Coordinates of N, CA, C and O and ligand atoms in Angstrom, one line a residue:
X1 N -7.5 25.5 0.9 CA -8.0 24.3 1.6 C -6.9 23.0 1.1 O -7.0 22.8 -0.1
X2 N -6.4 22.3 1.9 CA -5.5 21.2 1.5 C -6.4 20.0 1.5 O -7.5 19.9 1.9
X3 N -5.7 18.9 1.0 CA -6.4 17.7 0.9 C -6.9 17.0 2.1 O -8.0 16.4 2.0
X4 N -6.2 17.3 3.3 CA -6.7 16.6 4.6 C -8.0 17.4 5.0 O -8.9 16.8 5.5
X5 N -8.0 18.7 4.5 CA -9.1 19.6 4.9 C -10.4 19.2 4.1 O -11.6 19.4 4.6
X6 N -10.2 18.8 2.9 CA -11.2 18.5 1.9 C -12.0 17.3 2.6 O -13.2 16.9 2.5
X7 N -11.2 16.3 3.1 CA -11.9 15.1 3.7 C -12.9 15.3 4.8 O -13.8 14.6 5.1
X8 N -12.6 16.6 5.4 CA -13.6 16.8 6.6 C -15.1 17.3 5.9 O -15.9 17.2 6.7
X9 N -14.8 17.6 4.8 CA -16.4 18.1 4.0 C -16.7 17.1 2.9 O -17.4 17.2 2.1
X10 N -16.3 15.9 3.3 CA -16.5 14.8 2.3 C -17.2 13.6 2.7 O -16.8 13.1 3.8
X11 N -18.2 13.1 2.1 CA -18.7 11.8 2.5 C -18.8 10.8 1.4 O -18.7 11.3 0.2
X12 N -18.8 9.6 1.7 CA -19.0 8.6 0.6 C -20.2 7.6 0.8 O -20.4 7.3 2.0
X13 N -20.7 7.3 -0.3 CA -21.7 6.1 -0.4 C -21.1 5.1 -1.1 O -21.0 5.2 -2.4
X14 N -20.7 4.1 -0.6 CA -19.9 3.0 -1.2 C -20.8 2.2 -1.8 O -21.8 1.6 -1.3
X15 N -20.5 1.7 -3.2 CA -21.2 1.0 -3.9 C -20.5 -0.5 -4.0 O -19.4 -0.4 -3.7
X16 N -21.3 -1.4 -3.7 CA -20.6 -3.0 -3.7 C -19.8 -3.1 -5.0 O -18.9 -3.8 -5.0
X17 N -20.2 -2.7 -6.1 CA -19.7 -2.9 -7.4 C -18.5 -1.7 -7.5 O -18.9 -0.5 -7.7
X18 N -17.4 -2.2 -7.6 CA -16.4 -1.1 -8.0 C -16.5 -0.3 -9.3 O -16.8 -1.0 -10.2
X19 N -16.3 0.8 -9.2 CA -16.2 1.7 -10.4 C -14.9 1.7 -11.1 O -14.8 2.2 -12.2
X20 N -13.9 1.4 -10.4 CA -12.6 1.2 -10.9 C -12.1 -0.3 -10.6 O -12.2 -0.7 -9.5
X21 N -11.6 -0.9 -11.6 CA -11.0 -2.3 -11.3 C -9.6 -2.3 -12.2 O -9.5 -1.9 -13.3
X22 N -8.9 -2.7 -11.3 CA -7.3 -2.8 -11.8 C -6.8 -4.3 -12.1 O -7.2 -5.0 -11.2
X23 N -6.0 -4.3 -13.1 CA -5.3 -5.6 -13.4 C -3.9 -5.5 -12.8 O -2.9 -4.9 -13.2
X24 N -3.8 -6.0 -11.6 CA -2.5 -6.0 -10.9 C -1.4 -6.5 -11.5 O -0.2 -6.2 -11.1
X25 N -1.6 -7.4 -12.5 CA -0.4 -7.9 -13.1 C 0.3 -7.0 -14.0 O 1.5 -7.0 -14.2
X26 N -0.6 -6.2 -14.6 CA -0.1 -5.0 -15.3 C 0.6 -4.0 -14.5 O 2.0 -3.8 -14.9
X27 N 0.3 -3.8 -13.3 CA 1.0 -3.0 -12.5 C 2.4 -3.5 -12.0 O 3.3 -2.9 -11.7
X28 N 2.3 -4.9 -11.8 CA 3.7 -5.5 -11.5 C 4.8 -5.3 -12.5 O 5.8 -5.2 -12.3
X29 N 4.4 -5.0 -13.7 CA 5.2 -4.6 -14.7 C 5.5 -3.2 -15.1 O 6.4 -2.8 -15.9
X30 N 4.9 -2.5 -14.3 CA 5.0 -1.0 -14.5 C 6.2 -0.4 -13.6 O 6.4 -0.8 -12.4
X31 N 7.1 0.5 -14.2 CA 8.2 0.9 -13.6 C 8.0 2.5 -13.3 O 8.8 3.1 -12.8
X32 N 6.8 2.9 -13.5 CA 6.5 4.4 -13.3 C 5.8 4.5 -12.2 O 6.1 5.4 -11.2
X33 N 4.6 3.8 -12.1 CA 3.6 4.1 -10.9 C 3.2 5.4 -10.5 O 3.2 5.7 -9.4
X34 N 2.9 6.2 -11.5 CA 2.4 7.5 -11.3 C 1.3 7.6 -10.5 O 1.1 8.5 -9.7
X35 N 0.5 6.5 -10.5 CA -0.9 6.5 -9.9 C -0.6 6.7 -8.4 O -1.2 7.3 -7.5
X36 N 0.6 6.1 -7.8 CA 0.8 6.1 -6.4 C 1.1 7.8 -5.9 O 0.9 8.1 -4.8
X37 N 1.6 8.4 -6.8 CA 1.9 9.9 -6.4 C 0.7 10.8 -6.9 O 0.5 11.7 -6.1
X38 N 0.1 10.3 -7.9 CA -1.1 11.4 -8.3 C -2.4 11.3 -7.5 O -3.2 12.3 -7.6
X39 N -2.6 10.1 -6.9 CA -4.0 9.9 -6.4 C -4.1 10.8 -5.0 O -3.3 10.4 -4.2
X40 N -4.9 11.6 -5.0 CA -4.9 12.5 -3.7 C -5.7 11.6 -2.5 O -5.4 12.2 -1.4
X41 N -6.4 10.7 -2.9 CA -7.0 9.7 -1.8 C -6.1 8.6 -1.4 O -6.5 8.0 -0.7
X42 N -5.0 8.6 -2.0 CA -4.0 7.5 -1.7 C -4.7 6.1 -1.8 O -4.6 5.2 -0.9
X43 N -5.3 5.8 -3.0 CA -6.0 4.7 -3.2 C -5.0 3.7 -3.6 O -5.5 2.4 -3.6
X44 N -3.8 4.0 -4.2 CA -2.9 2.9 -4.5 C -1.8 2.8 -3.7 O -1.3 3.9 -3.4
X45 N -1.4 1.6 -3.5 CA -0.3 1.3 -2.6 C 0.5 0.3 -3.3 O 0.1 -0.9 -3.6
X46 N 1.7 0.5 -3.5 CA 2.8 -0.5 -4.2 C 3.5 -1.0 -2.8 O 4.2 -0.3 -2.1
X47 N 3.5 -2.3 -2.8 CA 4.5 -3.1 -2.0 C 5.7 -3.6 -2.8 O 5.6 -4.4 -3.4
X48 N 6.8 -3.1 -2.3 CA 8.2 -3.3 -2.9 C 8.6 -4.9 -2.5 O 8.9 -5.6 -3.3
X49 N 8.2 -5.1 -1.1 CA 8.3 -6.5 -0.8 C 7.6 -7.6 -1.6 O 8.1 -8.5 -1.7
X50 N 6.3 -7.3 -1.7 CA 5.5 -8.2 -2.4 C 5.3 -8.1 -3.9 O 4.6 -8.9 -4.6
X51 N 5.9 -6.9 -4.2 CA 5.9 -6.7 -5.7 C 4.5 -6.5 -6.1 O 4.1 -7.2 -7.0
X52 N 3.6 -6.0 -5.5 CA 2.2 -6.0 -5.6 C 1.5 -4.8 -5.4 O 1.9 -3.9 -4.5
X53 N 0.6 -4.4 -6.2 CA -0.1 -3.1 -6.1 C -1.5 -3.4 -5.4 O -2.1 -4.4 -5.7
X54 N -1.8 -2.7 -4.4 CA -3.1 -2.8 -3.8 C -3.9 -1.5 -4.1 O -3.5 -0.4 -3.9
X55 N -5.3 -1.7 -4.5 CA -6.0 -0.6 -4.8 C -7.3 -0.7 -4.1 O -7.9 -1.7 -4.0
X56 N -7.7 0.4 -3.4 CA -9.1 0.6 -2.8 C -9.8 1.5 -3.3 O -9.4 2.8 -3.5
X57 N -11.0 1.3 -3.8 CA -11.9 2.3 -4.4 C -12.8 3.1 -3.5 O -13.2 4.1 -4.0
X58 N -12.9 2.6 -2.3 CA -13.9 3.3 -1.3 C -13.6 4.9 -1.1 O -14.7 5.5 -1.1
X59 N -12.4 5.2 -1.1 CA -12.2 6.8 -0.8 C -11.8 7.5 -2.1 O -11.5 8.6 -1.9
X60 N -12.4 7.0 -3.2 CA -11.9 7.8 -4.5 C -12.6 9.1 -4.5 O -13.8 9.2 -4.3
X61 N -11.9 10.1 -5.0 CA -12.5 11.4 -5.1 C -13.0 11.7 -6.5 O -13.3 12.9 -6.6
X62 N -12.7 10.8 -7.3 CA -13.2 10.9 -8.8 C -12.8 11.9 -9.5 O -13.3 12.6 -10.3
X63 N -11.3 12.2 -9.1 CA -10.7 13.3 -9.9 C -10.2 12.9 -11.2 O -9.9 13.8 -12.1
X64 N -10.1 11.6 -11.6 CA -9.6 11.1 -12.9 C -8.2 11.1 -13.0 O -7.9 10.7 -14.3
X65 N -7.3 11.5 -12.2 CA -5.9 11.5 -12.4 C -5.2 10.3 -12.8 O -4.4 10.1 -13.5
X66 N -5.7 9.1 -12.2 CA -5.0 7.9 -12.3 C -5.5 7.4 -13.7 O -4.6 6.8 -14.3
X67 N -6.6 7.6 -14.1 CA -6.9 7.3 -15.7 C -5.9 8.0 -16.6 O -5.5 7.5 -17.6
X68 N -5.7 9.3 -16.3 CA -4.8 10.1 -17.2 C -3.4 9.7 -17.1 O -2.8 9.6 -18.2
X69 N -2.8 9.4 -15.9 CA -1.6 9.2 -15.7 C -1.1 7.8 -16.3 O 0.0 7.6 -16.7
X70 N -1.9 6.7 -16.0 CA -1.6 5.5 -16.3 C -1.2 5.4 -18.0 O -2.1 5.5 -18.6
X71 N 0.0 5.0 -18.3 CA 0.2 4.6 -19.6 C 0.3 3.2 -20.0 O 0.4 2.9 -21.1
X72 N -0.3 2.4 -19.2 CA -0.3 1.0 -19.5 C -2.0 0.5 -19.6 O -2.0 -0.7 -19.8
X73 N -2.8 1.4 -19.6 CA -4.1 0.9 -19.5 C -4.3 -0.3 -18.7 O -4.9 -1.4 -19.2
X74 N -4.0 -0.1 -17.5 CA -4.2 -1.3 -16.7 C -5.5 -1.5 -15.8 O -5.9 -2.4 -15.2
X75 N -6.5 -0.6 -16.4 CA -7.9 -0.9 -15.8 C -8.7 -1.8 -16.7 O -8.8 -1.6 -17.9
X76 N -9.3 -2.7 -15.9 CA -10.3 -3.7 -16.7 C -11.6 -2.8 -16.8 O -12.6 -3.1 -17.4
X77 N -11.8 -1.8 -15.7 CA -12.9 -1.1 -15.7 C -12.4 0.4 -15.2 O -11.7 0.3 -14.1
X78 N -12.9 1.5 -15.7 CA -12.5 2.7 -15.2 C -14.0 3.6 -15.6 O -14.1 3.9 -16.8
X79 N -14.7 3.9 -14.6 CA -16.0 4.7 -14.8 C -16.2 5.4 -13.6 O -15.8 5.1 -12.5
X80 N -17.1 6.4 -13.7 CA -17.5 7.2 -12.5 C -18.6 6.2 -11.8 O -19.2 5.4 -12.5
X81 N -18.8 6.4 -10.6 CA -19.7 5.6 -9.8 C -21.2 5.7 -10.3 O -21.6 6.7 -10.8
X82 N -22.0 4.6 -10.2 CA -23.4 4.8 -10.4 C -23.9 5.8 -9.7 O -23.7 6.4 -8.6
X83 N -25.3 6.4 -10.2 CA -25.9 7.3 -9.7 C -26.3 7.0 -8.2 O -26.6 5.9 -7.8
X84 N -26.1 8.0 -7.3 CA -26.4 7.7 -5.9 C -25.2 7.2 -5.1 O -25.3 7.2 -4.0
X85 N -24.2 6.9 -5.8 CA -23.0 6.3 -5.0 C -21.8 7.2 -5.3 O -21.7 8.1 -6.3
X86 N -20.8 7.0 -4.5 CA -19.6 7.6 -4.6 C -19.3 9.0 -3.8 O -20.0 8.9 -2.7
X87 N -18.6 9.7 -4.1 CA -18.2 10.9 -3.3 C -19.3 12.1 -3.2 O -19.8 12.4 -4.2
X88 N -19.4 12.7 -2.1 CA -20.2 14.0 -2.0 C -19.4 14.9 -1.4 O -18.8 14.7 -0.2
X89 N -19.3 16.1 -1.9 CA -18.6 17.3 -1.3 C -19.5 18.3 -0.7 O -20.7 18.6 -1.4
X90 N -19.3 18.7 0.6 CA -20.1 19.7 1.1 C -19.2 20.8 1.4 O -18.1 21.0 2.1
X91 N -19.3 22.0 0.8 CA -18.6 23.2 0.5 C -19.0 24.3 1.5 O -18.4 25.4 1.7
X92 N -20.1 24.0 2.3 CA -20.6 25.2 3.1 C -20.9 24.5 4.5 O -21.0 23.3 4.7
Ligands
SF4_101 S1 0.5 3.7 -13.4 FE1 -1.0 2.3 -14.2 S2 0.1 0.3 -14.7 FE2 1.6 1.7 -13.5 S3 1.2 1.0 -11.2 FE3 -0.3 2.8 -11.7 S4 -2.3 1.8 -12.5 FE4 -0.6 0.2 -12.5
SF4_102 S1 -10.0 8.9 -9.8 FE1 -8.6 10.2 -8.5 S2 -9.1 9.8 -6.3 FE2 -10.0 8.2 -7.6 S3 -8.5 6.5 -7.8 FE3 -8.1 7.9 -9.4 S4 -6.6 9.4 -8.7 FE4 -7.4 8.5 -7.0

């Protein structure tokens, strides 16, 4: 099953309170930006023209990759969603 197929079996209950909060000033000084490559949900988008990182938490699959990959500790908050929120996977 590839990542696009996984989304066919996935639903989200979006919390108003983001479970991941990014300090985009830190990202502006990052020359690696591994998050843009490792995030399977494509939550991170770097704009070369604006020199700005955009992050959306709504479609986060809660894999933890961005937390591991980021070497600059750019997160002012990184936790899993509160109970009852976030992603749900249906495998049948
Ligand atoms: S790797 Fe970390 S510091 Fe670099 S762009 Fe991604 S979140 Fe920002
Ligand atoms: S936890 Fe995984 S899916 Fe969520 S933002 Fe980080 S890399 Fe993307």
